[in-house]
C-alpha positions as a printed NumPy array, in Angstrom:
array([[ 110.063,   44.152,  -86.808],
       [ 111.54 ,   44.028,  -83.065],
       [ 113.867,   47.012,  -81.872],
       [ 117.377,   47.459,  -80.685],
       [ 116.119,   48.432,  -77.199],
       [ 114.039,   45.21 ,  -77.212],
       [ 116.984,   43.277,  -77.903],
       [ 119.337,   44.955,  -75.142],
       [ 116.568,   44.266,  -72.695],
       [ 116.335,   40.677,  -73.66 ],
       [ 120.086,   40.134,  -73.644],
       [ 120.202,   41.877,  -70.178],
       [ 117.633,   39.68 ,  -68.51 ],
       [ 118.971,   36.483,  -70.395],
       [ 122.375,   37.074,  -68.952],
       [ 121.385,   38.09 ,  -65.355],
       [ 118.367,   35.839,  -65.174],
       [ 116.771,   38.584,  -62.94 ],
       [ 114.542,   41.364,  -63.927],
       [ 115.608,   43.513,  -61.212],
       [ 119.394,   42.98 ,  -61.887],
       [ 118.928,   43.497,  -65.563],
       [ 116.984,   46.89 ,  -64.867],
       [ 119.842,   48.055,  -62.724],
       [ 122.274,   47.186,  -65.511],
       [ 120.464,   49.05 ,  -67.992],
       [ 119.803,   52.013,  -65.752],
       [ 116.113,   51.839,  -65.844],
       [ 113.231,   50.75 ,  -63.754],
       [ 111.782,   47.14 ,  -63.802],
       [ 108.136,   47.935,  -65.429],
       [ 109.717,   49.495,  -68.532],
       [ 112.023,   46.709,  -68.954],
       [ 109.176,   44.154,  -68.488],
       [ 107.208,   46.07 ,  -71.249],
       [ 109.994,   45.645,  -73.38 ],
       [ 110.097,   41.994,  -73.104],
       [ 106.448,   41.638,  -73.56 ],
       [ 106.555,   43.615,  -77.024],
       [ 109.4  ,   41.551,  -78.209],
       [ 107.63 ,   38.386,  -77.237],
       [ 104.541,   39.65 ,  -79.047],
       [ 106.563,   40.505,  -81.843],
       [ 108.094,   37.136,  -82.148],
       [ 104.706,   35.324,  -81.251],
       [ 106.493,   33.149,  -78.62 ],
       [ 107.444,   33.133,  -74.859],
       [ 111.155,   33.836,  -74.383],
       [ 111.327,   33.378,  -70.606],
       [ 109.811,   30.743,  -68.078],
       [ 108.861,   32.955,  -64.963],
       [ 108.072,   31.671,  -61.511],
       [ 107.961,   33.406,  -58.21 ],
       [ 111.651,   32.313,  -57.582],
       [ 113.339,   32.058,  -60.801],
       [ 113.653,   33.238,  -64.556],
       [ 114.916,   30.96 ,  -67.188],
       [ 115.239,   31.06 ,  -70.971],
       [ 112.876,   28.862,  -73.023],
       [ 113.995,   26.925,  -75.974],
       [ 113.127,   29.901,  -78.299],
       [ 115.079,   32.126,  -75.77 ],
       [ 118.193,   30.033,  -75.978],
       [ 118.048,   30.219,  -79.715],
       [ 117.501,   34.009,  -79.925],
       [ 120.248,   34.828,  -77.246],
       [ 123.271,   34.357,  -79.554],
       [ 121.758,   36.009,  -82.485],
       [ 120.639,   38.949,  -80.448],
       [ 124.209,   39.217,  -79.142],
       [ 125.506,   39.158,  -82.758],
       [ 123.229,   41.982,  -83.87 ],
       [ 124.036,   44.169,  -80.971],
       [ 127.747,   43.58 ,  -81.508],
       [ 127.344,   44.547,  -85.301],
       [ 125.234,   47.6  ,  -84.507],
       [ 128.07 ,   48.741,  -82.059],
       [ 131.008,   47.888,  -84.52 ],
       [ 128.881,   49.762,  -87.367],
       [ 128.599,   52.82 ,  -85.387],
       [ 132.463,   52.773,  -84.512],
       [ 133.173,   52.253,  -88.089],
       [ 131.031,   54.875,  -89.2  ],
       [ 132.807,   57.184,  -86.942],
       [ 136.309,   56.306,  -87.934],
       [ 135.398,   56.732,  -91.486],
       [ 133.748,   60.168,  -90.859],
       [ 137.069,   61.186,  -88.946],
       [ 139.318,   59.908,  -91.526],
       [ 140.718,   57.082,  -89.305],
       [ 139.418,   54.294,  -91.56 ],
       [ 138.429,   53.783,  -95.161],
       [ 140.065,   53.594,  -98.503],
       [ 142.175,   55.888, -100.554],
       [ 143.   ,   55.224, -104.155],
       [ 146.691,   56.11 , -104.845],
       [ 147.857,   56.507, -108.429],
       [ 151.696,   56.63 , -109.249],
       [ 154.079,   56.699, -112.18 ],
       [ 156.365,   53.717, -112.696],
       [ 159.406,   55.257, -111.166],
       [ 157.468,   57.044, -108.38 ],
       [ 156.256,   53.548, -107.507],
       [ 159.812,   52.773, -106.682],
       [ 160.767,   55.931, -104.935],
       [ 157.922,   58.262, -103.39 ],
       [ 155.308,   55.435, -103.018],
       [ 157.013,   53.432, -100.67 ],
       [ 157.752,   56.115,  -98.346],
       [ 154.29 ,   57.52 ,  -98.423],
       [ 152.624,   54.1  ,  -97.562],
       [ 155.133,   53.546,  -94.691],
       [ 154.137,   56.831,  -93.19 ],
       [ 150.567,   56.356,  -93.791],
       [ 150.876,   52.851,  -92.179],
       [ 152.195,   54.429,  -89.   ],
       [ 149.796,   57.256,  -88.611],
       [ 146.725,   55.934,  -90.157],
       [ 146.72 ,   51.87 ,  -89.803],
       [ 142.786,   51.69 ,  -90.332],
       [ 143.059,   53.107,  -93.57 ],
       [ 143.444,   50.667,  -96.694],
       [ 145.267,   51.746, -100.161],
       [ 144.147,   50.784, -103.508],
       [ 147.251,   51.284, -105.808],
       [ 147.019,   52.118, -109.44 ],
       [ 150.083,   52.603, -111.926],
       [ 149.231,   55.238, -114.385],
       [ 151.085,   58.014, -116.464],
       [ 150.634,   61.501, -115.129],
       [ 147.796,   62.555, -117.882],
       [ 145.699,   59.651, -116.713],
       [ 146.234,   60.148, -113.052],
       [ 145.052,   63.914, -113.752],
       [ 141.902,   62.619, -115.392],
       [ 141.358,   60.229, -112.619],
       [ 141.594,   63.2  , -109.949],
       [ 139.1  ,   65.042, -111.983],
       [ 136.562,   62.163, -112.283],
       [ 137.194,   60.849, -108.652],
       [ 138.614,   57.65 , -109.774],
       [ 141.853,   58.691, -108.102],
       [ 142.215,   60.167, -104.652],
       [ 145.926,   60.983, -104.453],
       [ 148.195,   61.175, -107.495],
       [ 152.034,   61.   , -107.521],
       [ 152.625,   62.578, -110.818],
       [ 154.85 ,   64.807, -112.865],
       [ 154.009,   68.505, -113.081],
       [ 151.661,   68.873, -116.298],
       [ 149.097,   71.356, -117.243],
       [ 146.943,   72.111, -114.204],
       [ 143.228,   71.145, -114.131],
       [ 140.671,   73.376, -112.251],
       [ 140.147,   72.052, -108.734],
       [ 143.253,   69.993, -108.724],
       [ 145.928,   70.978, -105.981],
       [ 149.426,   69.936, -106.135],
       [ 152.58 ,   70.239, -104.168],
       [ 156.268,   69.212, -104.946],
       [ 157.618,   66.209, -102.902],
       [ 160.574,   65.116, -104.423],
       [ 163.594,   66.386, -106.846],
       [ 165.501,   64.245, -109.207],
       [ 167.592,   64.718, -112.354],
       [ 168.054,   63.073, -115.68 ],
       [ 170.983,   60.87 , -116.427],
       [ 172.13 ,   59.367, -119.631],
       [ 171.325,   55.615, -120.194],
       [ 173.214,   53.783, -122.805],
       [ 173.862,   49.973, -123.777],
       [ 176.496,   48.524, -121.541],
       [ 179.812,   48.358, -122.841],
       [ 178.7  ,   50.209, -126.152],
       [ 180.684,   52.112, -128.416],
       [ 177.914,   54.648, -129.38 ],
       [ 179.447,   57.216, -127.639],
       [ 182.718,   56.985, -129.596],
       [ 186.174,   57.164, -127.9  ],
       [ 185.488,   59.251, -125.187],
       [ 188.652,   59.639, -122.944],
       [ 187.063,   59.357, -119.519],
       [ 183.782,   57.317, -119.433],
       [ 183.658,   57.844, -115.67 ],
       [ 183.168,   61.677, -115.844],
       [ 179.909,   63.411, -116.526],
       [ 179.204,   63.271, -120.118],
       [ 178.777,   66.476, -122.183],
       [ 175.236,   66.505, -123.459],
       [ 176.579,   67.52 , -126.989],
       [ 178.053,   64.202, -127.318],
       [ 174.629,   62.82 , -127.849],
       [ 174.087,   64.824, -130.911],
       [ 172.268,   63.096, -133.667],
       [ 172.729,   59.702, -131.934],
       [ 169.537,   57.215, -132.046],
       [ 167.473,   58.781, -128.94 ],
       [ 164.64 ,   56.805, -127.202],
       [ 162.138,   59.563, -126.56 ],
       [ 159.141,   59.971, -124.36 ],
       [ 155.703,   59.967, -125.886],
       [ 154.4  ,   63.479, -126.55 ],
       [ 150.999,   62.478, -125.217],
       [ 151.436,   60.468, -122.171],
       [ 154.974,   61.734, -121.227],
       [ 154.956,   65.301, -122.19 ],
       [ 156.624,   66.581, -119.235],
       [ 159.703,   64.267, -119.943],
       [ 159.624,   64.877, -123.626],
       [ 159.803,   68.765, -123.495],
       [ 162.589,   68.752, -120.613],
       [ 164.709,   66.417, -122.85 ],
       [ 164.129,   68.542, -125.935],
       [ 165.109,   71.801, -123.522],
       [ 168.308,   70.052, -122.488],
       [ 169.368,   69.09 , -125.927],
       [ 168.393,   72.759, -127.196],
       [ 170.698,   74.191, -124.288],
       [ 173.752,   71.955, -125.474],
       [ 173.133,   72.688, -129.242],
       [ 172.531,   69.112, -129.82 ],
       [ 170.104,   67.637, -132.421],
       [ 167.738,   65.192, -131.041],
       [ 167.499,   62.173, -133.499],
       [ 164.235,   60.464, -132.095],
       [ 163.985,   56.795, -133.263],
       [ 161.535,   55.323, -130.845],
       [ 158.791,   56.53 , -128.636],
       [ 157.65 ,   55.065, -125.342],
       [ 155.399,   56.277, -122.455],
       [ 157.246,   54.722, -119.627],
       [ 160.65 ,   54.67 , -118.506],
       [ 160.931,   50.75 , -118.16 ],
       [ 159.99 ,   50.515, -121.846],
       [ 162.62 ,   53.087, -122.698],
       [ 165.174,   51.082, -120.748],
       [ 164.29 ,   47.864, -122.483],
       [ 165.07 ,   49.642, -125.903],
       [ 168.606,   50.677, -124.391],
       [ 168.873,   47.198, -123.247],
       [ 168.519,   45.755, -126.894],
       [ 170.969,   48.336, -128.168],
       [ 168.481,   50.549, -129.953],
       [ 169.873,   53.731, -128.914],
       [ 170.315,   56.214, -125.854],
       [ 167.783,   57.729, -123.522],
       [ 167.609,   60.245, -120.519],
       [ 165.824,   58.952, -117.41 ],
       [ 165.428,   59.984, -113.869],
       [ 168.405,   58.934, -111.543],
       [ 166.089,   57.076, -109.49 ],
       [ 165.577,   54.712, -112.301],
       [ 169.023,   53.408, -111.768],
       [ 167.823,   51.432, -108.81 ],
       [ 165.663,   49.175, -110.838],
       [ 167.367,   49.077, -114.086],
       [ 167.609,   45.874, -116.223],
       [ 170.975,   44.569, -116.962],
       [ 172.836,   45.714, -119.856],
       [ 172.224,   49.478, -119.144],
       [ 174.92 ,   51.775, -117.922],
       [ 174.404,   55.308, -116.547],
       [ 176.275,   58.632, -116.956],
       [ 175.877,   62.022, -115.528],
       [ 175.12 ,   64.919, -117.709],
       [ 177.621,   67.872, -117.944],
       [ 177.328,   71.023, -120.347],
       [ 177.137,   74.931, -120.024],
       [ 174.353,   77.427, -120.228],
       [ 172.788,   76.644, -117.042],
       [ 172.165,   72.894, -117.823],
       [ 172.694,   72.003, -114.329],
       [ 169.647,   74.291, -113.297],
       [ 167.627,   72.969, -116.178],
       [ 168.118,   69.506, -115.312],
       [ 165.562,   69.381, -112.498],
       [ 162.781,   66.563, -112.51 ],
       [ 159.968,   67.202, -110.104],
       [ 157.479,   64.82 , -108.56 ],
       [ 154.28 ,   66.111, -107.199],
       [ 151.545,   65.013, -104.774],
       [ 148.107,   65.938, -106.238],
       [ 144.583,   65.831, -105.221],
       [ 141.073,   67.085, -105.897],
       [ 140.161,   69.993, -103.37 ],
       [ 136.567,   68.95 , -103.56 ],
       [ 137.203,   65.55 , -102.528],
       [ 134.483,   63.928, -100.107],
       [ 137.027,   61.144,  -98.619],
       [ 137.712,   62.079,  -95.278],
       [ 140.511,   59.787,  -95.183],
       [ 142.245,   62.01 ,  -97.837],
       [ 141.902,   64.998,  -95.795],
       [ 143.22 ,   63.124,  -92.765],
       [ 146.374,   61.912,  -94.799],
       [ 146.992,   65.642,  -96.035],
       [ 146.765,   66.95 ,  -92.397],
       [ 148.898,   64.284,  -91.08 ],
       [ 151.522,   64.851,  -93.948],
       [ 151.638,   68.396,  -92.983],
       [ 151.91 ,   67.995,  -89.321],
       [ 154.758,   65.249,  -89.575],
       [ 156.757,   67.723,  -91.551],
       [ 156.336,   66.989,  -95.432],
       [ 155.875,   70.412,  -96.411],
       [ 155.628,   71.751, -100.024],
       [ 159.002,   71.448, -101.633],
       [ 160.347,   69.175,  -99.264],
       [ 161.812,   65.702, -100.354],
       [ 160.893,   62.558,  -99.358],
       [ 163.813,   60.826,  -97.532],
       [ 165.588,   58.785, -100.004],
       [ 168.779,   56.672,  -99.855],
       [ 172.103,   58.703, -100.123],
       [ 173.266,   59.18 , -103.742],
       [ 169.562,   58.92 , -105.243],
       [ 169.13 ,   62.489, -105.575],
       [ 171.06 ,   65.893, -105.776]])
């Protein structure tokens, strides 16, 4: 098989049509250049140049080889550059998993920032509940997760990036809450006592499940659970159908289906401090993906530090 130096020598002579000029272009003397051409011709079993004392010209075989030789050399150069870019984290692919609501809030901002600072990196997006994201991070099928704080796994590192709060979602115009005098004021959580509660799954959405129970307990209210779902859009669909009430992050209001209204939560015993929903950025500390390391470094350098929230429209978060 011919070598890259042989092809480089051939292209130089073919473009210059002069051995002396081609040797100067390659920063070498003419005898080694001639030997490279001779070895190439021997390898291919054909003459590539017609030589006379006055001129050098390409044979038919040389004319056929020239564009292909250029393509091979260009591909080699591009491959070297791409490998260097991938190894430095400036190219490659990152698989990002996210929860349904994070896909409407944190994810777009993260992608916008990444597009500005890492334009050569492509992103594979997967909507997964937090427990499945954690499994993916452990197995290596997920590079970055946007998930709720759940039980940590060895080797998985996370940092908070957004803070939200829960609000009450009820069917639009429903009398389910009785005769409250001021529907525009925050609702005392105790008024949800024994109402049909649309609840988060204990397996796929344990974080929200436990938070809702803690809020109900703090208000002395009984959680009358009638339906379970793992995703917020499914719970809002239940509300839209008039099947009960639920608690969802305030960021879900922006993409709520019609027929649902929202109310802030009020109560005593530190309920405002308890009503805190965190979203975390998580990754495997043993990741071998340079683009992930590059993204984390750039997030740090551009000011997204642990505990800082992603910028959101006014009113979305406290």
